[in-house]
PDB file of C-alpha atoms in Angstrom:
ATOM      1  CA  UNK A 106     125.270 106.630 115.580  1.00  0.00           C
ATOM      2  CA  UNK A 107     124.794 108.922 112.584  1.00  0.00           C
ATOM      3  CA  UNK A 108     123.013 112.130 111.687  1.00  0.00           C
ATOM      4  CA  UNK A 109     123.663 115.818 111.146  1.00  0.00           C
ATOM      5  CA  UNK A 110     123.947 116.276 114.937  1.00  0.00           C
ATOM      6  CA  UNK A 111     126.126 113.232 115.579  1.00  0.00           C
ATOM      7  CA  UNK A 112     128.688 115.366 117.423  1.00  0.00           C
ATOM      8  CA  UNK A 113     126.088 116.279 120.077  1.00  0.00           C
ATOM      9  CA  UNK A 114     124.649 112.764 120.271  1.00  0.00           C
ATOM     10  CA  UNK A 115     128.083 111.267 120.901  1.00  0.00           C
ATOM     11  CA  UNK A 116     128.879 113.845 123.583  1.00  0.00           C
ATOM     12  CA  UNK A 117     125.542 113.207 125.328  1.00  0.00           C
ATOM     13  CA  UNK A 118     125.793 109.424 125.151  1.00  0.00           C
ATOM     14  CA  UNK A 119     122.812 107.773 126.870  1.00  0.00           C
ATOM     15  CA  UNK A 120     121.545 111.200 127.965  1.00  0.00           C
ATOM     16  CA  UNK A 121     120.428 111.749 124.366  1.00  0.00           C
ATOM     17  CA  UNK A 122     117.434 109.513 125.202  1.00  0.00           C
ATOM     18  CA  UNK A 123     116.085 112.412 127.296  1.00  0.00           C
ATOM     19  CA  UNK A 124     115.989 114.829 124.339  1.00  0.00           C
ATOM     20  CA  UNK A 125     112.590 115.962 123.081  1.00  0.00           C
ATOM     21  CA  UNK A 126     111.652 113.429 120.358  1.00  0.00           C
ATOM     22  CA  UNK A 127     111.282 116.088 117.666  1.00  0.00           C
ATOM     23  CA  UNK A 128     114.645 117.644 118.516  1.00  0.00           C
ATOM     24  CA  UNK A 129     116.298 114.218 118.603  1.00  0.00           C
ATOM     25  CA  UNK A 130     114.827 113.439 115.181  1.00  0.00           C
ATOM     26  CA  UNK A 131     116.388 116.571 113.707  1.00  0.00           C
ATOM     27  CA  UNK A 132     119.773 115.790 115.244  1.00  0.00           C
ATOM     28  CA  UNK A 133     119.548 112.309 113.719  1.00  0.00           C
ATOM     29  CA  UNK A 134     118.591 113.624 110.261  1.00  0.00           C
ATOM     30  CA  UNK A 135     120.770 111.548 107.877  1.00  0.00           C
ATOM     31  CA  UNK A 136     121.429 114.385 105.435  1.00  0.00           C
ATOM     32  CA  UNK A 137     125.008 115.639 105.442  1.00  0.00           C
ATOM     33  CA  UNK A 138     123.952 119.184 104.574  1.00  0.00           C
ATOM     34  CA  UNK A 139     120.969 120.998 106.035  1.00  0.00           C
ATOM     35  CA  UNK A 140     119.752 124.581 105.697  1.00  0.00           C
ATOM     36  CA  UNK A 141     117.403 126.064 108.285  1.00  0.00           C
ATOM     37  CA  UNK A 142     115.837 129.517 108.381  1.00  0.00           C
ATOM     38  CA  UNK A 143     114.173 131.470 111.138  1.00  0.00           C
ATOM     39  CA  UNK A 144     113.930 134.738 112.989  1.00  0.00           C
ATOM     40  CA  UNK A 145     115.536 136.127 116.116  1.00  0.00           C
ATOM     41  CA  UNK A 146     113.514 138.336 118.430  1.00  0.00           C
ATOM     42  CA  UNK A 147     116.859 139.912 119.333  1.00  0.00           C
ATOM     43  CA  UNK A 148     120.380 139.306 118.039  1.00  0.00           C
ATOM     44  CA  UNK A 149     123.830 140.824 118.199  1.00  0.00           C
ATOM     45  CA  UNK A 150     125.927 142.828 120.597  1.00  0.00           C
ATOM     46  CA  UNK A 151     125.382 146.188 122.222  1.00  0.00           C
ATOM     47  CA  UNK A 152     129.164 146.623 122.357  1.00  0.00           C
ATOM     48  CA  UNK A 153     129.430 147.214 118.613  1.00  0.00           C
ATOM     49  CA  UNK A 154     132.800 148.812 117.942  1.00  0.00           C
ATOM     50  CA  UNK A 155     134.316 147.165 121.018  1.00  0.00           C
ATOM     51  CA  UNK A 156     133.695 143.758 119.443  1.00  0.00           C
ATOM     52  CA  UNK A 157     135.250 145.005 116.204  1.00  0.00           C
ATOM     53  CA  UNK A 158     138.486 145.673 118.099  1.00  0.00           C
ATOM     54  CA  UNK A 159     138.723 141.960 118.923  1.00  0.00           C
ATOM     55  CA  UNK A 160     138.644 140.822 115.288  1.00  0.00           C
ATOM     56  CA  UNK A 161     142.449 140.854 114.841  1.00  0.00           C
ATOM     57  CA  UNK A 162     142.659 138.301 117.665  1.00  0.00           C
ATOM     58  CA  UNK A 163     139.734 135.977 116.842  1.00  0.00           C
ATOM     59  CA  UNK A 164     139.600 136.479 113.067  1.00  0.00           C
ATOM     60  CA  UNK A 165     136.563 136.936 110.776  1.00  0.00           C
ATOM     61  CA  UNK A 166     133.138 135.291 111.207  1.00  0.00           C
ATOM     62  CA  UNK A 167     133.511 135.088 114.996  1.00  0.00           C
ATOM     63  CA  UNK A 168     131.773 138.238 116.296  1.00  0.00           C
ATOM     64  CA  UNK A 169     128.754 140.457 115.668  1.00  0.00           C
ATOM     65  CA  UNK A 170     128.923 144.240 115.762  1.00  0.00           C
ATOM     66  CA  UNK A 171     125.220 145.023 115.183  1.00  0.00           C
ATOM     67  CA  UNK A 172     122.349 144.743 117.646  1.00  0.00           C
ATOM     68  CA  UNK A 173     118.780 144.573 116.347  1.00  0.00           C
ATOM     69  CA  UNK A 174     115.361 143.077 116.986  1.00  0.00           C
ATOM     70  CA  UNK A 175     113.338 140.921 114.597  1.00  0.00           C
ATOM     71  CA  UNK A 176     116.352 139.660 112.645  1.00  0.00           C
ATOM     72  CA  UNK A 177     115.913 137.027 109.881  1.00  0.00           C
ATOM     73  CA  UNK A 178     118.680 134.449 109.821  1.00  0.00           C
ATOM     74  CA  UNK A 179     119.853 131.291 108.093  1.00  0.00           C
ATOM     75  CA  UNK A 180     121.860 128.375 109.468  1.00  0.00           C
ATOM     76  CA  UNK A 181     123.762 126.006 107.208  1.00  0.00           C
ATOM     77  CA  UNK A 182     124.970 122.719 108.713  1.00  0.00           C
ATOM     78  CA  UNK A 183     127.531 120.453 107.051  1.00  0.00           C
ATOM     79  CA  UNK A 184     128.448 117.113 108.613  1.00  0.00           C
ATOM     80  CA  UNK A 185     131.865 115.719 107.658  1.00  0.00           C
ATOM     81  CA  UNK A 186     134.646 113.558 109.113  1.00  0.00           C
ATOM     82  CA  UNK A 187     138.141 114.438 110.233  1.00  0.00           C
ATOM     83  CA  UNK A 188     141.301 112.516 109.306  1.00  0.00           C
ATOM     84  CA  UNK A 189     140.628 109.970 112.094  1.00  0.00           C
ATOM     85  CA  UNK A 190     137.045 109.415 110.933  1.00  0.00           C
ATOM     86  CA  UNK A 191     135.429 111.279 113.842  1.00  0.00           C
ATOM     87  CA  UNK A 192     132.358 113.441 113.121  1.00  0.00           C
ATOM     88  CA  UNK A 193     132.743 117.165 112.513  1.00  0.00           C
ATOM     89  CA  UNK A 194     129.893 119.668 112.202  1.00  0.00           C
ATOM     90  CA  UNK A 195     130.530 122.885 110.269  1.00  0.00           C
ATOM     91  CA  UNK A 196     127.981 125.607 110.998  1.00  0.00           C
ATOM     92  CA  UNK A 197     127.510 128.955 109.266  1.00  0.00           C
ATOM     93  CA  UNK A 198     124.984 131.412 110.727  1.00  0.00           C
ATOM     94  CA  UNK A 199     123.957 134.375 108.584  1.00  0.00           C
ATOM     95  CA  UNK A 200     122.309 137.271 110.419  1.00  0.00           C
ATOM     96  CA  UNK A 201     120.387 139.524 108.045  1.00  0.00           C
ATOM     97  CA  UNK A 202     120.589 142.808 109.955  1.00  0.00           C
ATOM     98  CA  UNK A 203     119.034 145.887 108.392  1.00  0.00           C
ATOM     99  CA  UNK A 204     122.514 147.417 108.490  1.00  0.00           C
ATOM    100  CA  UNK A 205     123.949 144.500 106.507  1.00  0.00           C
ATOM    101  CA  UNK A 206     124.509 140.751 106.736  1.00  0.00           C
ATOM    102  CA  UNK A 207     126.982 139.383 109.291  1.00  0.00           C
ATOM    103  CA  UNK A 208     128.207 135.831 109.764  1.00  0.00           C
ATOM    104  CA  UNK A 209     129.332 133.598 112.622  1.00  0.00           C
ATOM    105  CA  UNK A 210     130.901 130.248 111.741  1.00  0.00           C
ATOM    106  CA  UNK A 211     132.322 127.431 113.800  1.00  0.00           C
ATOM    107  CA  UNK A 212     133.543 123.858 113.532  1.00  0.00           C
ATOM    108  CA  UNK A 213     132.290 121.446 116.195  1.00  0.00           C
ATOM    109  CA  UNK A 214     133.954 118.198 117.235  1.00  0.00           C
ATOM    110  CA  UNK A 215     133.705 115.848 120.203  1.00  0.00           C
ATOM    111  CA  UNK A 216     136.036 117.091 122.948  1.00  0.00           C
ATOM    112  CA  UNK A 217     138.465 114.940 124.887  1.00  0.00           C
ATOM    113  CA  UNK A 218     136.596 115.983 128.033  1.00  0.00           C
ATOM    114  CA  UNK A 219     133.710 113.604 128.814  1.00  0.00           C
ATOM    115  CA  UNK A 220     130.298 114.886 127.728  1.00  0.00           C
ATOM    116  CA  UNK A 221     131.620 117.931 125.900  1.00  0.00           C
ATOM    117  CA  UNK A 222     132.081 119.328 122.393  1.00  0.00           C
ATOM    118  CA  UNK A 223     134.750 121.693 121.150  1.00  0.00           C
ATOM    119  CA  UNK A 224     133.916 124.707 118.991  1.00  0.00           C
ATOM    120  CA  UNK A 225     136.625 126.275 116.824  1.00  0.00           C
ATOM    121  CA  UNK A 226     135.103 129.706 116.326  1.00  0.00           C
ATOM    122  CA  UNK A 227     135.373 131.855 113.217  1.00  0.00           C
ATOM    123  CA  UNK A 228     136.667 131.087 109.739  1.00  0.00           C
ATOM    124  CA  UNK A 229     140.210 130.720 111.127  1.00  0.00           C
ATOM    125  CA  UNK A 230     139.363 128.828 114.331  1.00  0.00           C
ATOM    126  CA  UNK A 231     141.502 131.060 116.509  1.00  0.00           C
ATOM    127  CA  UNK A 232     139.177 130.792 119.502  1.00  0.00           C
ATOM    128  CA  UNK A 233     138.354 127.318 120.826  1.00  0.00           C
ATOM    129  CA  UNK A 234     135.502 126.887 123.288  1.00  0.00           C
ATOM    130  CA  UNK A 235     134.867 123.690 125.246  1.00  0.00           C
ATOM    131  CA  UNK A 236     131.115 123.278 125.838  1.00  0.00           C
ATOM    132  CA  UNK A 237     129.638 120.801 128.312  1.00  0.00           C
ATOM    133  CA  UNK A 238     126.489 119.137 126.898  1.00  0.00           C
ATOM    134  CA  UNK A 239     123.399 118.180 128.882  1.00  0.00           C
ATOM    135  CA  UNK A 240     119.617 117.806 128.560  1.00  0.00           C
ATOM    136  CA  UNK A 241     117.228 119.841 130.702  1.00  0.00           C
ATOM    137  CA  UNK A 242     113.856 118.818 132.137  1.00  0.00           C
ATOM    138  CA  UNK A 243     112.034 119.927 128.963  1.00  0.00           C
ATOM    139  CA  UNK A 244     114.203 117.839 126.661  1.00  0.00           C
ATOM    140  CA  UNK A 245     116.266 120.774 125.388  1.00  0.00           C
ATOM    141  CA  UNK A 246     119.945 120.474 124.545  1.00  0.00           C
ATOM    142  CA  UNK A 247     121.969 122.734 126.852  1.00  0.00           C
ATOM    143  CA  UNK A 248     125.563 123.801 126.308  1.00  0.00           C
ATOM    144  CA  UNK A 249     127.676 125.609 128.904  1.00  0.00           C
ATOM    145  CA  UNK A 250     131.222 126.805 128.243  1.00  0.00           C
ATOM    146  CA  UNK A 251     133.944 125.279 130.399  1.00  0.00           C
ATOM    147  CA  UNK A 252     136.970 127.063 128.979  1.00  0.00           C
ATOM    148  CA  UNK A 253     138.232 129.215 126.120  1.00  0.00           C
ATOM    149  CA  UNK A 254     141.608 128.930 124.400  1.00  0.00           C
ATOM    150  CA  UNK A 255     143.090 131.372 121.870  1.00  0.00           C
ATOM    151  CA  UNK A 256     145.440 130.159 119.139  1.00  0.00           C
ATOM    152  CA  UNK A 257     147.860 132.919 118.129  1.00  0.00           C
ATOM    153  CA  UNK A 258     150.941 132.352 115.953  1.00  0.00           C
ATOM    154  CA  UNK A 259     150.765 128.621 116.634  1.00  0.00           C
ATOM    155  CA  UNK A 260     150.645 129.079 120.416  1.00  0.00           C
ATOM    156  CA  UNK A 261     147.645 127.969 122.494  1.00  0.00           C
ATOM    157  CA  UNK A 262     146.729 130.433 125.253  1.00  0.00           C
ATOM    158  CA  UNK A 263     144.012 129.274 127.696  1.00  0.00           C
ATOM    159  CA  UNK A 264     142.131 132.282 129.035  1.00  0.00           C
ATOM    160  CA  UNK A 265     141.801 132.584 132.815  1.00  0.00           C
ATOM    161  CA  UNK A 266     138.163 132.195 133.850  1.00  0.00           C
ATOM    162  CA  UNK A 267     137.933 135.872 134.801  1.00  0.00           C
ATOM    163  CA  UNK A 268     138.978 137.064 131.339  1.00  0.00           C
ATOM    164  CA  UNK A 269     136.757 134.995 129.058  1.00  0.00           C
ATOM    165  CA  UNK A 270     132.976 135.180 128.584  1.00  0.00           C
ATOM    166  CA  UNK A 271     130.671 132.513 129.978  1.00  0.00           C
ATOM    167  CA  UNK A 272     128.560 131.068 127.159  1.00  0.00           C
ATOM    168  CA  UNK A 273     125.200 129.330 127.529  1.00  0.00           C
ATOM    169  CA  UNK A 274     123.133 127.839 124.694  1.00  0.00           C
ATOM    170  CA  UNK A 275     119.680 126.233 124.894  1.00  0.00           C
ATOM    171  CA  UNK A 276     118.436 124.396 121.790  1.00  0.00           C
ATOM    172  CA  UNK A 277     114.827 123.383 122.350  1.00  0.00           C
ATOM    173  CA  UNK A 278     111.482 122.601 120.742  1.00  0.00           C
ATOM    174  CA  UNK A 279     108.315 124.718 120.485  1.00  0.00           C
ATOM    175  CA  UNK A 280     105.346 122.344 120.684  1.00  0.00           C
ATOM    176  CA  UNK A 281     102.801 124.994 119.706  1.00  0.00           C
ATOM    177  CA  UNK A 282     104.503 126.050 116.458  1.00  0.00           C
ATOM    178  CA  UNK A 283     106.353 122.762 115.853  1.00  0.00           C
ATOM    179  CA  UNK A 284     109.784 124.316 115.366  1.00  0.00           C
ATOM    180  CA  UNK A 285     113.156 124.521 117.077  1.00  0.00           C
ATOM    181  CA  UNK A 286     114.045 127.341 119.431  1.00  0.00           C
ATOM    182  CA  UNK A 287     117.482 128.691 120.226  1.00  0.00           C
ATOM    183  CA  UNK A 288     118.851 130.973 122.920  1.00  0.00           C
ATOM    184  CA  UNK A 289     122.504 131.926 123.269  1.00  0.00           C
ATOM    185  CA  UNK A 290     124.094 134.387 125.639  1.00  0.00           C
ATOM    186  CA  UNK A 291     127.772 135.162 126.165  1.00  0.00           C
ATOM    187  CA  UNK A 292     128.380 137.194 129.310  1.00  0.00           C
ATOM    188  CA  UNK A 293     131.756 138.559 130.359  1.00  0.00           C
ATOM    189  CA  UNK A 294     132.318 138.787 134.136  1.00  0.00           C
ATOM    190  CA  UNK A 295     133.622 142.352 133.838  1.00  0.00           C
ATOM    191  CA  UNK A 296     131.716 144.027 130.991  1.00  0.00           C
ATOM    192  CA  UNK A 297     128.465 142.076 130.908  1.00  0.00           C
ATOM    193  CA  UNK A 298     126.710 140.594 127.873  1.00  0.00           C
ATOM    194  CA  UNK A 299     128.950 140.607 124.795  1.00  0.00           C
ATOM    195  CA  UNK A 300     126.740 138.568 122.450  1.00  0.00           C
ATOM    196  CA  UNK A 301     123.208 137.205 122.463  1.00  0.00           C
ATOM    197  CA  UNK A 302     120.493 135.858 120.220  1.00  0.00           C
ATOM    198  CA  UNK A 303     117.195 134.087 120.743  1.00  0.00           C
ATOM    199  CA  UNK A 304     114.444 132.981 118.402  1.00  0.00           C
ATOM    200  CA  UNK A 305     113.276 130.044 116.300  1.00  0.00           C
ATOM    201  CA  UNK A 306     114.240 128.174 113.144  1.00  0.00           C
ATOM    202  CA  UNK A 307     113.023 125.335 110.926  1.00  0.00           C
ATOM    203  CA  UNK A 308     114.221 123.429 107.839  1.00  0.00           C
ATOM    204  CA  UNK A 309     114.137 125.652 104.747  1.00  0.00           C
ATOM    205  CA  UNK A 310     111.359 124.784 102.318  1.00  0.00           C
ATOM    206  CA  UNK A 311     113.350 125.607  99.243  1.00  0.00           C
TER     207      UNK A 311
END
């Protein structure tokens, strides 16, 4: 099994057959590097400065401090292999806010938990999120966080469920416009939504 989205396909196993054909085709794209561009109807965090306070713990390229509507963005995907030969997907998302560009990056790998992927968030990978993968009735890829672990000074600290945000991602397909759709929301049980974005994207033409 190969393709730019091999990490997701491996986690899904036979459930990948239920993906929308167009979405499955993009996940199986054989290119090792892919750039996609699109637009979010809304993106960012209303918490702003509160998120900035967390940067010393999670490192750069892990949080957004702006919140805007109609935000152009670019996603760069790079598929590589780790030392054991297992697939790794490196993703860089660039949000072109009117107040300035911000970036979220992560490194995805197949988790030891069945049917899940692991996201090392930010350029330093200090926050690790285990995401359970599934396919909904419309053929969209759905990811739901199962746990978050912080890595500080070489020590792994699993966050109790009541302290970490619950993350949900839906990666789907728009039949009318023939393009991918994305919706992500991270909601903390105590302070509410800490990060969200939703919109569409497609392979860059040049």
